[in-house]
Each structure stands twice: as structure tokens, then as C-alpha cells.
Amino acid sequence: MVVGPDFSTSVNEEHYEEVDRLLKSAFPTDAEARLVRQLRADGDMIFESRKPWDGKVGGYLALSRMSAPEGWACLAPMAVRPEWQGGGAQPEHVCGRTKGRHVPRTLAVWLANAAGVGSHL
């Protein structure tokens, strides 16, 4: 079996529970999971992407509407499986951060590319 990143996919309703579990495991409280549910309910979620990795969701990012300035969006929230934060189970070097936690290089590049900011990492 090949272990590694799969193609990122957009998040559909069928993925909500999986994303919810990732958010609850990646952060010390369930605040981020509640935020995502509220953004969806309010219609402020512009884009969501999940990154399957070795049969699990390894990463998640969302582009959400900001209340101010008008017309702006925020790349948030973002999450990486706890065991992969800081390079955990992956051989890549650490190069990015999310909420004060290290992100393995491959996932950091994916986040940058999905956000349209290129792979400067």
C-alpha cells in the first residue's frame, strides 16, 4: 500500500462529521468545530477543503466570509491531525504553523496552494 497524500477534495455534507472529528482532535476545545458549524449555518462558508492522507483526513481548511472589511474573506479555520503536527508521523521537515502548532511541510504547501498563495514554503 502506498502511504502519502491523496488529492484534496471539497467538503460536502457527507464529510461534515469527519471534519468535525478532525477539528475536535486538532484543538484543545470544540470551539473551532462549533465555529465551522455556525459559519455553514449562517451561509458564511465560502470554500472548504479536506486533505485525505493514508485513509484519514490529514488536513482541513476553510475560506470564510469576514464581517469587516466588507467583501473580504479569511483563510480560517485550518487544522492538521494532531499526530502530524510538528512533523509527527511524516518524514517531512516542519515549515509552517497553524494556531501555534507546527505543520508538516507537505500539508503546509497544500494549504498554501489551496488558498491560492502559491507554494513559497
Short mmCIF file of C-alpha atoms in Angstrom, two decimals:
data_model
loop_
_atom_site.label_atom_id
_atom_site.label_comp_id
_atom_site.label_asym_id
_atom_site.label_seq_id
_atom_site.Cartn_x
_atom_site.Cartn_y
_atom_site.Cartn_z
CA MET A 1 0.00 0.00 0.00
CA VAL A 2 1.24 3.49 -0.83
CA VAL A 3 1.18 5.88 2.09
CA GLY A 4 1.03 9.55 1.36
CA PRO A 5 -1.14 12.47 0.45
CA ASP A 6 -4.21 11.95 -1.66
CA PHE A 7 -5.76 14.71 -3.73
CA SER A 8 -7.55 17.35 -1.73
CA THR A 9 -11.30 17.45 -2.17
CA SER A 10 -14.00 19.92 -1.37
CA VAL A 11 -16.10 19.27 1.70
CA ASN A 12 -19.68 18.15 1.18
CA GLU A 13 -22.37 17.40 3.73
CA GLU A 14 -21.27 13.75 3.77
CA HIS A 15 -17.85 14.90 5.13
CA TYR A 16 -19.16 17.15 7.93
CA GLU A 17 -18.83 14.55 10.71
CA GLU A 18 -15.32 13.62 9.59
CA VAL A 19 -14.25 17.30 9.57
CA ASP A 20 -15.93 17.81 12.95
CA ARG A 21 -13.88 14.94 14.45
CA LEU A 22 -10.67 16.36 12.96
CA LEU A 23 -11.35 19.84 14.36
CA LYS A 24 -12.18 18.45 17.80
CA SER A 25 -8.96 16.43 17.85
CA ALA A 26 -6.72 19.19 16.47
CA PHE A 27 -7.71 21.87 19.01
CA PRO A 28 -7.90 21.84 22.81
CA THR A 29 -11.65 22.67 22.80
CA ASP A 30 -14.56 22.16 20.42
CA ALA A 31 -14.70 25.91 19.63
CA GLU A 32 -13.36 25.51 16.08
CA ALA A 33 -15.86 22.75 15.31
CA ARG A 34 -18.68 24.93 16.63
CA LEU A 35 -17.38 27.87 14.57
CA VAL A 36 -17.43 25.80 11.36
CA ARG A 37 -20.99 24.63 12.05
CA GLN A 38 -22.07 28.24 12.67
CA LEU A 39 -20.33 29.57 9.54
CA ARG A 40 -22.13 26.94 7.47
CA ALA A 41 -25.49 27.71 9.11
CA ASP A 42 -25.05 31.46 8.55
CA GLY A 43 -24.06 30.99 4.91
CA ASP A 44 -20.62 32.49 5.57
CA MET A 45 -18.61 29.48 4.46
CA ILE A 46 -17.19 30.26 1.03
CA PHE A 47 -15.00 27.21 0.50
CA GLU A 48 -13.93 24.12 2.45
CA SER A 49 -11.29 21.58 1.51
CA ARG A 50 -10.14 18.37 3.16
CA LYS A 51 -6.90 16.55 2.55
CA PRO A 52 -7.22 12.77 2.81
CA TRP A 53 -3.96 11.10 3.80
CA ASP A 54 -3.47 7.37 4.21
CA GLY A 55 -7.21 6.79 4.56
CA LYS A 56 -7.74 9.59 7.10
CA VAL A 57 -8.43 13.28 6.81
CA GLY A 58 -4.99 14.75 7.41
CA GLY A 59 -5.86 18.39 6.97
CA TYR A 60 -8.70 20.84 6.57
CA LEU A 61 -9.04 24.44 5.56
CA ALA A 62 -11.88 26.84 5.07
CA LEU A 63 -12.31 30.19 3.43
CA SER A 64 -14.94 32.08 5.36
CA ARG A 65 -16.60 35.44 4.85
CA MET A 66 -15.46 38.26 7.15
CA SER A 67 -17.99 40.73 8.55
CA ALA A 68 -15.49 43.57 8.04
CA PRO A 69 -13.98 44.78 5.89
CA GLU A 70 -16.87 44.11 3.54
CA GLY A 71 -16.09 41.71 0.72
CA TRP A 72 -13.10 40.17 2.48
CA ALA A 73 -12.57 36.53 3.35
CA CYS A 74 -10.43 34.77 5.92
CA LEU A 75 -8.45 31.56 5.49
CA ALA A 76 -9.77 30.01 8.67
CA PRO A 77 -10.10 27.71 10.32
CA MET A 78 -7.30 25.36 9.34
CA ALA A 79 -6.44 22.09 11.04
CA VAL A 80 -3.96 19.21 10.83
CA ARG A 81 -4.29 15.86 12.59
CA PRO A 82 -2.59 16.13 15.99
CA GLU A 83 -0.22 13.22 15.33
CA TRP A 84 1.04 15.02 12.20
CA GLN A 85 1.55 18.40 13.83
CA GLY A 86 5.24 19.08 14.29
CA GLY A 87 6.18 16.53 11.66
CA GLY A 88 4.69 13.69 13.74
CA ALA A 89 4.28 10.58 11.62
CA GLN A 90 5.56 12.22 8.46
CA PRO A 91 9.18 12.38 7.27
CA GLU A 92 8.91 15.97 6.01
CA HIS A 93 10.57 18.86 7.77
CA VAL A 94 8.44 21.37 9.58
CA CYS A 95 7.94 24.66 7.81
CA GLY A 96 4.56 26.14 8.70
CA ARG A 97 2.40 26.85 11.70
CA THR A 98 -1.30 26.70 12.40
CA LYS A 99 -2.73 28.07 15.66
CA GLY A 100 0.75 27.89 17.20
CA ARG A 101 1.27 24.29 16.14
CA HIS A 102 3.77 23.07 13.56
CA VAL A 103 2.50 21.72 10.26
CA PRO A 104 4.39 19.12 8.21
CA ARG A 105 5.84 20.65 5.04
CA THR A 106 3.60 18.73 2.61
CA LEU A 107 0.43 19.85 4.37
CA ALA A 108 1.68 23.42 4.66
CA VAL A 109 2.30 23.52 0.89
CA TRP A 110 -1.17 22.06 0.29
CA LEU A 111 -2.73 24.75 2.49
CA ALA A 112 -0.87 27.48 0.61
CA ASN A 113 -1.82 26.08 -2.80
CA ALA A 114 -5.46 25.54 -1.88
CA ALA A 115 -5.59 29.12 -0.62
CA GLY A 116 -4.10 30.36 -3.89
CA VAL A 117 -0.99 31.86 -2.32
CA GLY A 118 1.43 29.51 -4.07
CA SER A 119 3.98 27.15 -2.65
CA HIS A 120 6.56 29.58 -1.30
CA LEU A 121 7.13 27.24 1.62
#
